[in-house]
Amino acid sequence: MLQKYPITSLIIACCVAVACYYVIHHFTQPTIKIGILHSLTGPMAEYEKTAFDATILSVEEINADGGIFGRKLEPIIIDGKSDVNVFTQGAEQLILRDKVAVIFGCWRTTDRKAVKILVEKYNSLLFYPVQHEGLEDSPNISYTSTIPNQQAIPATTWCIQNLGKKIFIIGSDELFSRANNEIIKDTIATFDGVVSGEEYIKTNNNDFDPIIQKIITTQPEVILNTINGPENLPFFKALRAAGISAEKIPTMSLCIDEPELQKYGAEYMVGDYSCWSHFQSIERIENKIFVARIKKRFGQEYVVSDAMEAAYFGVYLWKQAVVKAQSLELEKVIPALRNQAFNAPEGIIYIDDPSLHSWSVVSVGKIRSDKQFTILWNSNKAMRPLPYPFFRKQAEWDELLIKWYKQWGNQWPND
């Protein structure tokens, strides 16, 4: 029949071909591979699982909304196993074998610094969601949480203005605390304050008696605490056992958040303070929606932290940059990432040009008995990141980093 009508036959054949191409192209679009590199086993898993979960949630939301360019995101997940060597191998695998468009992950400084070498070597892109000591930037890393000028400096300034100028500093004997405490001391000096004492503890050290005695002897008006990890619990227990309450000598912590309060028990910390960009109790509609989504996906008992928020909006910032660039090519995505804005749960944040750190909103919270925070102060607007605080020249900060690195046996963890 169609042979009698060659033109009609041709038109029908073309239509069928176009329809087939559309169906095949639409429903078989290749996925966009992205890497997720976090510790899901080992001692760091209890921390990193929160950031991992938030990353997964954002990926699921983006896919439910149609993905990017009609293509679904395919997460390639590697367990860092709380081992820097596994992080190194995992990052190399994601970049070279899996050829992912981007990597989301890392927690500890030592893991980030190891992966930094690889993303710079192979010109890949890492989104890092954890508050850290600063004194670093990279053309291949977007740091979505806070650095000292967005946490340590505002926390110290608030303490001086509200609690007192005589300050005792305590931290873990590692890079995060050492670097933050140098910046804290510079801040105290700027306000003509006094450092009444400075002490560092080793991992798994529960003997705080000598330090508590120094606190009693020097009688500070406030304690600035950069202890990172489970040593926080014996420290606060020792304070209370010595009769040092939050009313007598309050403590401002830089590493106590909602998950930490769940683990350690808020009864030893009620009335003390923390400084973060994000608190679960922030009264913004965007935050309430975010918290509700987390609880719906992972359980009503789940509590939300600063790192979770930074991991969550990091994926959206990357998506926005890809859409703006209309490409997955890194040479186009990174320029498009600069100055990207997002209405995050904490407030409107931006990616800095040229550092790729986030402009972050900053809050001070007071610990409550329900293991949440009452917000006492908020910066209202995002604060610009300064990876190298202005107290010293970048060369001086770099020299300090090199000194610590050599002291610790040419490695970042101080073993």
Short mmCIF file of C-alpha atoms in Angstrom, two decimals:
data_model
loop_
_atom_site.label_atom_id
_atom_site.label_comp_id
_atom_site.label_asym_id
_atom_site.label_seq_id
_atom_site.Cartn_x
_atom_site.Cartn_y
_atom_site.Cartn_z
CA MET A 1 0.00 0.00 0.00
CA LEU A 2 2.76 2.44 1.02
CA GLN A 3 4.65 1.67 -2.18
CA LYS A 4 1.96 3.58 -4.09
CA TYR A 5 2.65 6.65 -1.97
CA PRO A 6 6.46 6.99 -1.70
CA ILE A 7 6.35 10.50 -0.18
CA THR A 8 3.87 9.44 2.51
CA SER A 9 5.98 6.37 3.23
CA LEU A 10 9.06 8.53 3.67
CA ILE A 11 7.30 10.94 6.02
CA ILE A 12 5.98 8.09 8.17
CA ALA A 13 9.41 6.46 8.31
CA CYS A 14 11.00 9.75 9.37
CA CYS A 15 8.40 10.28 12.07
CA VAL A 16 8.94 6.78 13.39
CA ALA A 17 12.70 7.32 13.41
CA VAL A 18 12.39 10.63 15.26
CA ALA A 19 10.02 9.11 17.79
CA CYS A 20 12.33 6.16 18.35
CA TYR A 21 15.32 8.47 18.77
CA TYR A 22 13.42 10.60 21.28
CA VAL A 23 12.33 7.59 23.32
CA ILE A 24 15.78 6.02 23.32
CA HIS A 25 17.55 9.30 24.00
CA HIS A 26 15.10 10.40 26.70
CA PHE A 27 14.93 7.16 28.63
CA THR A 28 18.51 5.94 28.19
CA GLN A 29 20.41 9.13 28.95
CA PRO A 30 23.70 8.25 30.62
CA THR A 31 23.91 9.06 34.30
CA ILE A 32 26.26 11.67 35.74
CA LYS A 33 28.72 9.94 38.00
CA ILE A 34 29.63 11.72 41.22
CA GLY A 35 31.95 10.49 43.95
CA ILE A 36 31.09 10.32 47.66
CA LEU A 37 34.16 9.66 49.81
CA HIS A 38 33.44 9.35 53.53
CA SER A 39 34.30 6.93 56.32
CA LEU A 40 31.38 4.55 56.76
CA THR A 41 33.39 2.20 59.00
CA GLY A 42 36.07 2.74 61.62
CA PRO A 43 36.20 5.35 64.42
CA MET A 44 35.34 8.28 62.12
CA ALA A 45 32.16 6.68 60.79
CA GLU A 46 29.94 8.04 63.58
CA TYR A 47 30.93 11.57 62.52
CA GLU A 48 31.11 11.21 58.74
CA LYS A 49 27.88 9.23 58.39
CA THR A 50 25.94 12.43 59.12
CA ALA A 51 27.56 14.32 56.23
CA PHE A 52 27.19 11.24 54.02
CA ASP A 53 23.46 11.05 54.76
CA ALA A 54 22.93 14.73 53.98
CA THR A 55 24.79 14.32 50.68
CA ILE A 56 22.63 11.34 49.74
CA LEU A 57 19.47 13.30 50.57
CA SER A 58 20.40 16.15 48.23
CA VAL A 59 21.27 13.68 45.45
CA GLU A 60 17.89 11.97 45.88
CA GLU A 61 16.09 15.32 45.77
CA ILE A 62 17.90 16.43 42.63
CA ASN A 63 17.14 13.11 40.92
CA ALA A 64 13.48 13.31 41.93
CA ASP A 65 13.40 16.75 40.32
CA GLY A 66 14.70 15.41 37.01
CA GLY A 67 18.42 15.38 37.62
CA ILE A 68 20.70 17.69 35.63
CA PHE A 69 20.10 18.13 31.88
CA GLY A 70 17.59 15.29 32.22
CA ARG A 71 20.32 12.98 33.50
CA LYS A 72 20.20 11.32 36.93
CA LEU A 73 23.10 11.59 39.35
CA GLU A 74 24.79 8.24 40.03
CA PRO A 75 26.71 8.31 43.32
CA ILE A 76 29.85 6.18 43.36
CA ILE A 77 30.36 5.55 47.07
CA ILE A 78 33.73 4.71 48.60
CA ASP A 79 34.23 3.96 52.28
CA GLY A 80 37.32 5.79 53.53
CA LYS A 81 37.46 3.37 56.50
CA SER A 82 38.93 6.10 58.74
CA ASP A 83 42.28 5.52 57.02
CA VAL A 84 44.14 8.24 55.12
CA ASN A 85 45.64 5.68 52.74
CA VAL A 86 42.17 4.41 51.83
CA PHE A 87 41.05 8.00 51.20
CA THR A 88 44.01 8.49 48.87
CA GLN A 89 43.33 5.28 46.97
CA GLY A 90 39.61 6.04 46.86
CA ALA A 91 40.07 9.52 45.46
CA GLU A 92 42.40 8.22 42.76
CA GLN A 93 39.92 5.49 41.84
CA LEU A 94 37.03 7.95 41.61
CA ILE A 95 39.02 10.31 39.39
CA LEU A 96 40.89 7.90 37.12
CA ARG A 97 38.74 4.77 36.94
CA ASP A 98 35.22 6.00 37.60
CA LYS A 99 35.80 9.40 35.99
CA VAL A 100 33.38 11.17 38.31
CA ALA A 101 32.40 14.78 37.62
CA VAL A 102 32.95 15.81 41.26
CA ILE A 103 33.79 14.36 44.68
CA PHE A 104 31.91 15.15 47.90
CA GLY A 105 33.58 14.12 51.10
CA CYS A 106 36.41 13.95 53.66
CA TRP A 107 36.22 14.98 57.32
CA ARG A 108 39.61 14.96 59.04
CA THR A 109 42.24 17.48 58.02
CA THR A 110 44.73 14.73 57.26
CA ASP A 111 42.30 13.10 54.79
CA ARG A 112 41.45 16.41 53.15
CA LYS A 113 45.09 17.34 52.69
CA ALA A 114 45.86 13.94 51.15
CA VAL A 115 42.94 14.19 48.72
CA LYS A 116 43.86 17.83 47.96
CA ILE A 117 47.10 16.64 46.38
CA LEU A 118 45.19 14.34 44.03
CA VAL A 119 42.37 16.66 42.95
CA GLU A 120 45.00 19.28 42.12
CA LYS A 121 47.24 16.76 40.34
CA TYR A 122 44.42 15.40 38.17
CA ASN A 123 42.41 18.65 38.00
CA SER A 124 39.31 17.30 39.70
CA LEU A 125 36.91 19.00 42.15
CA LEU A 126 36.24 18.27 45.83
CA PHE A 127 33.45 19.71 47.99
CA TYR A 128 34.56 19.65 51.65
CA PRO A 129 31.74 20.10 54.21
CA VAL A 130 33.47 20.37 57.59
CA GLN A 131 34.57 23.35 59.67
CA HIS A 132 38.36 23.50 59.69
CA GLU A 133 41.45 25.45 60.68
CA GLY A 134 41.79 27.46 57.47
CA LEU A 135 45.32 28.48 56.40
CA GLU A 136 44.61 26.71 53.12
CA ASP A 137 42.91 27.24 49.81
CA SER A 138 42.87 25.35 46.55
CA PRO A 139 41.61 25.97 43.00
CA ASN A 140 40.16 22.45 43.15
CA ILE A 141 38.35 22.46 46.51
CA SER A 142 35.14 24.23 47.52
CA TYR A 143 35.07 24.52 51.33
CA THR A 144 31.40 24.84 52.27
CA SER A 145 31.66 25.08 56.07
CA THR A 146 33.37 27.67 58.27
CA ILE A 147 36.98 28.65 58.83
CA PRO A 148 38.41 30.55 61.85
CA ASN A 149 37.39 34.06 60.82
CA GLN A 150 33.81 32.71 60.61
CA GLN A 151 33.92 30.71 63.86
CA ALA A 152 36.93 31.15 66.18
CA ILE A 153 37.18 34.94 65.79
CA PRO A 154 33.42 35.66 66.21
CA ALA A 155 33.27 33.22 69.15
CA THR A 156 36.22 34.89 70.87
CA THR A 157 34.89 38.37 70.16
CA TRP A 158 31.46 37.47 71.56
CA CYS A 159 33.04 36.02 74.71
CA ILE A 160 35.13 39.13 75.31
CA GLN A 161 32.13 41.40 74.81
CA ASN A 162 29.74 39.30 76.93
CA LEU A 163 31.67 37.10 79.34
CA GLY A 164 35.08 38.62 80.05
CA LYS A 165 38.58 39.32 78.74
CA LYS A 166 40.55 36.83 80.86
CA ILE A 167 40.52 33.60 78.87
CA PHE A 168 41.88 30.08 79.38
CA ILE A 169 42.49 28.15 76.14
CA ILE A 170 42.36 24.36 75.88
CA GLY A 171 42.54 22.14 72.80
CA SER A 172 43.56 18.83 71.30
CA ASP A 173 47.21 18.43 70.37
CA GLU A 174 46.52 18.52 66.64
CA LEU A 175 46.40 20.96 63.74
CA PHE A 176 42.78 22.08 64.15
CA SER A 177 43.26 23.22 67.74
CA ARG A 178 46.80 24.51 67.32
CA ALA A 179 45.89 26.72 64.36
CA ASN A 180 42.59 27.94 65.82
CA ASN A 181 44.21 28.73 69.15
CA GLU A 182 46.88 30.86 67.50
CA ILE A 183 44.10 32.84 65.86
CA ILE A 184 42.18 33.02 69.14
CA LYS A 185 45.27 34.41 70.88
CA ASP A 186 45.66 37.05 68.17
CA THR A 187 41.99 38.00 68.62
CA ILE A 188 42.35 38.26 72.40
CA ALA A 189 45.39 40.52 71.98
CA THR A 190 43.43 42.76 69.60
CA PHE A 191 40.90 43.40 72.37
CA ASP A 192 43.60 43.84 75.04
CA GLY A 193 42.48 40.64 76.68
CA VAL A 194 44.56 38.21 78.73
CA VAL A 195 45.39 34.55 78.09
CA SER A 196 45.45 33.06 81.59
CA GLY A 197 46.58 29.64 80.36
CA GLU A 198 46.94 27.43 77.28
CA GLU A 199 46.89 23.63 77.41
CA TYR A 200 46.76 20.74 74.92
CA ILE A 201 45.69 17.15 75.43
CA LYS A 202 46.54 13.95 73.60
CA THR A 203 43.93 11.63 72.11
CA ASN A 204 42.47 9.18 74.65
CA ASN A 205 43.77 11.26 77.55
CA ASN A 206 41.30 11.36 80.42
CA ASP A 207 43.57 12.87 83.08
CA PHE A 208 42.41 16.46 83.29
CA ASP A 209 43.31 17.05 86.94
CA PRO A 210 46.49 19.10 86.24
CA ILE A 211 44.61 21.28 83.75
CA ILE A 212 41.64 21.76 86.06
CA GLN A 213 44.04 22.82 88.81
CA LYS A 214 45.54 25.44 86.48
CA ILE A 215 42.07 26.76 85.70
CA ILE A 216 41.31 27.03 89.42
CA THR A 217 44.63 28.77 90.04
CA THR A 218 44.43 31.27 87.16
CA GLN A 219 40.70 32.03 87.62
CA PRO A 220 39.77 32.90 84.01
CA GLU A 221 36.45 34.55 83.19
CA VAL A 222 35.83 32.16 80.31
CA ILE A 223 37.29 28.97 78.81
CA LEU A 224 37.74 28.68 75.04
CA ASN A 225 37.60 25.01 74.12
CA THR A 226 38.85 23.59 70.82
CA ILE A 227 39.04 19.95 71.98
CA ASN A 228 38.00 17.85 69.03
CA GLY A 229 36.39 14.51 69.79
CA PRO A 230 35.45 12.26 72.72
CA GLU A 231 37.90 13.91 75.15
CA ASN A 232 35.28 16.63 75.56
CA LEU A 233 33.22 14.45 77.89
CA PRO A 234 35.92 13.78 80.54
CA PHE A 235 36.95 17.44 80.34
CA PHE A 236 33.46 18.71 81.18
CA LYS A 237 33.02 16.01 83.81
CA ALA A 238 36.27 17.14 85.43
CA LEU A 239 35.12 20.76 85.41
CA ARG A 240 31.87 19.90 87.17
CA ALA A 241 33.59 17.58 89.66
CA ALA A 242 35.84 20.50 90.63
CA GLY A 243 32.82 22.74 91.18
CA ILE A 244 33.41 24.78 88.01
CA SER A 245 29.91 25.37 86.64
CA ALA A 246 28.80 27.19 83.51
CA GLU A 247 27.71 30.07 85.75
CA LYS A 248 31.09 30.36 87.49
CA ILE A 249 33.39 29.95 84.47
CA PRO A 250 31.49 29.44 81.20
CA THR A 251 33.03 27.50 78.31
CA MET A 252 32.79 28.38 74.62
CA SER A 253 33.37 25.31 72.42
CA LEU A 254 34.12 25.10 68.71
CA CYS A 255 33.48 21.36 68.32
CA ILE A 256 30.34 20.69 70.36
CA ASP A 257 27.25 20.37 68.16
CA GLU A 258 23.92 18.57 68.34
CA PRO A 259 25.27 15.05 67.56
CA GLU A 260 28.04 15.58 70.13
CA LEU A 261 25.44 16.45 72.77
CA GLN A 262 23.56 13.28 71.91
CA LYS A 263 26.71 11.19 72.36
CA TYR A 264 28.25 12.86 75.40
CA GLY A 265 25.27 13.92 77.45
CA ALA A 266 24.20 17.52 77.73
CA GLU A 267 23.91 17.38 81.54
CA TYR A 268 27.62 18.27 81.85
CA MET A 269 27.41 21.10 79.32
CA VAL A 270 24.08 22.86 79.92
CA GLY A 271 24.58 26.62 80.12
CA ASP A 272 27.80 26.61 78.11
CA TYR A 273 28.17 27.88 74.56
CA SER A 274 29.05 26.88 71.00
CA CYS A 275 29.59 28.84 67.80
CA TRP A 276 28.52 27.48 64.40
CA SER A 277 27.01 28.59 61.13
CA HIS A 278 24.13 26.17 61.51
CA PHE A 279 22.10 25.07 64.50
CA GLN A 280 19.07 22.79 64.27
CA SER A 281 17.09 25.33 66.31
CA ILE A 282 17.59 28.28 63.93
CA GLU A 283 14.18 29.91 63.38
CA ARG A 284 14.10 30.09 59.58
CA ILE A 285 11.45 28.46 57.44
CA GLU A 286 14.21 27.10 55.19
CA ASN A 287 15.83 25.46 58.20
CA LYS A 288 12.58 23.98 59.46
CA ILE A 289 11.97 22.43 56.03
CA PHE A 290 15.53 21.07 55.92
CA VAL A 291 15.29 19.52 59.39
CA ALA A 292 11.91 18.00 58.54
CA ARG A 293 13.34 16.43 55.37
CA ILE A 294 16.28 14.95 57.28
CA LYS A 295 13.99 13.47 59.93
CA LYS A 296 11.53 12.12 57.37
CA ARG A 297 14.35 10.42 55.44
CA PHE A 298 16.52 9.14 58.29
CA GLY A 299 14.24 8.98 61.34
CA GLN A 300 12.63 11.34 63.81
CA GLU A 301 15.41 10.78 66.36
CA TYR A 302 17.98 12.22 63.96
CA VAL A 303 19.61 15.51 64.98
CA VAL A 304 21.04 17.93 62.44
CA SER A 305 24.51 19.47 62.54
CA ASP A 306 26.54 22.18 60.82
CA ALA A 307 28.45 19.65 58.71
CA MET A 308 25.21 18.07 57.50
CA GLU A 309 23.92 21.41 56.28
CA ALA A 310 27.21 22.19 54.50
CA ALA A 311 27.23 18.76 52.85
CA TYR A 312 23.61 19.21 51.76
CA PHE A 313 23.87 22.61 50.11
CA GLY A 314 27.27 21.77 48.58
CA VAL A 315 25.59 19.40 46.13
CA TYR A 316 23.07 22.08 45.16
CA LEU A 317 25.82 24.65 44.63
CA TRP A 318 27.61 22.25 42.32
CA LYS A 319 24.37 21.61 40.41
CA GLN A 320 23.82 25.37 39.99
CA ALA A 321 27.35 25.80 38.67
CA VAL A 322 26.91 22.95 36.16
CA VAL A 323 23.61 24.40 34.95
CA LYS A 324 25.14 27.86 34.63
CA ALA A 325 28.13 26.46 32.74
CA GLN A 326 25.86 24.21 30.63
CA SER A 327 28.67 21.70 30.92
CA LEU A 328 30.30 19.13 33.19
CA GLU A 329 33.76 20.21 32.08
CA LEU A 330 35.72 21.44 35.07
CA GLU A 331 37.25 24.34 33.14
CA LYS A 332 33.72 25.71 32.79
CA VAL A 333 32.19 24.52 36.09
CA ILE A 334 34.73 26.10 38.46
CA PRO A 335 34.39 29.63 37.01
CA ALA A 336 30.60 29.18 37.16
CA LEU A 337 30.88 28.10 40.81
CA ARG A 338 32.43 31.39 41.86
CA ASN A 339 29.88 33.79 43.38
CA GLN A 340 27.13 31.15 43.33
CA ALA A 341 24.51 31.88 46.00
CA PHE A 342 22.12 29.55 47.80
CA ASN A 343 19.32 30.15 50.28
CA ALA A 344 20.65 27.63 52.80
CA PRO A 345 19.03 26.67 56.11
CA GLU A 346 21.42 29.03 57.95
CA GLY A 347 20.73 31.93 55.58
CA ILE A 348 21.88 33.09 52.15
CA ILE A 349 25.43 31.89 51.52
CA TYR A 350 27.85 32.51 48.66
CA ILE A 351 30.90 30.87 47.15
CA ASP A 352 33.81 33.25 47.36
CA ASP A 353 35.76 34.40 44.35
CA PRO A 354 38.61 33.53 44.25
CA SER A 355 39.01 31.24 47.31
CA LEU A 356 36.00 28.90 46.70
CA HIS A 357 35.26 29.02 50.45
CA SER A 358 31.69 29.76 51.52
CA TRP A 359 30.53 33.07 52.85
CA SER A 360 28.77 31.84 56.02
CA VAL A 361 26.25 33.17 58.51
CA VAL A 362 27.55 32.83 62.09
CA SER A 363 25.60 32.15 65.30
CA VAL A 364 26.36 31.70 68.99
CA GLY A 365 24.16 29.21 70.84
CA LYS A 366 23.66 28.30 74.50
CA ILE A 367 23.37 24.62 75.35
CA ARG A 368 19.99 23.50 76.69
CA SER A 369 18.96 20.44 78.68
CA ASP A 370 17.06 19.08 75.66
CA LYS A 371 20.41 18.83 73.80
CA GLN A 372 19.61 21.76 71.54
CA PHE A 373 20.78 25.38 71.47
CA THR A 374 19.17 28.72 72.20
CA ILE A 375 20.49 31.23 69.67
CA LEU A 376 21.93 34.26 71.48
CA TRP A 377 23.63 36.05 68.61
CA ASN A 378 23.56 35.88 64.83
CA SER A 379 25.59 37.77 62.23
CA ASN A 380 22.39 38.18 60.13
CA LYS A 381 24.45 38.29 56.94
CA ALA A 382 27.04 35.89 55.59
CA MET A 383 30.61 36.69 56.60
CA ARG A 384 33.34 36.68 53.98
CA PRO A 385 35.89 33.87 54.38
CA LEU A 386 39.52 34.86 55.06
CA PRO A 387 41.55 31.64 54.79
CA TYR A 388 44.60 33.50 56.14
CA PRO A 389 43.47 35.82 58.97
CA PHE A 390 44.82 39.35 58.70
CA PHE A 391 46.68 39.20 62.04
CA ARG A 392 49.71 37.78 60.21
CA LYS A 393 50.99 37.54 56.65
CA GLN A 394 50.28 34.38 54.68
CA ALA A 395 54.00 33.57 54.68
CA GLU A 396 53.98 33.62 58.50
CA TRP A 397 51.01 31.26 58.66
CA ASP A 398 52.67 28.95 56.13
CA GLU A 399 55.86 28.96 58.18
CA LEU A 400 53.88 27.93 61.27
CA LEU A 401 52.24 25.07 59.36
CA ILE A 402 55.61 23.83 58.14
CA LYS A 403 56.97 23.93 61.71
CA TRP A 404 54.13 21.76 63.04
CA TYR A 405 54.35 19.38 60.08
CA LYS A 406 58.03 18.76 60.74
CA GLN A 407 57.52 18.45 64.49
CA TRP A 408 54.94 15.73 63.87
CA GLY A 409 57.26 13.63 61.73
CA ASN A 410 56.38 15.11 58.33
CA GLN A 411 52.71 14.23 58.68
CA TRP A 412 49.51 16.05 59.68
CA PRO A 413 48.13 13.82 62.40
CA ASN A 414 50.19 14.40 65.54
CA ASP A 415 50.73 10.78 66.58
#
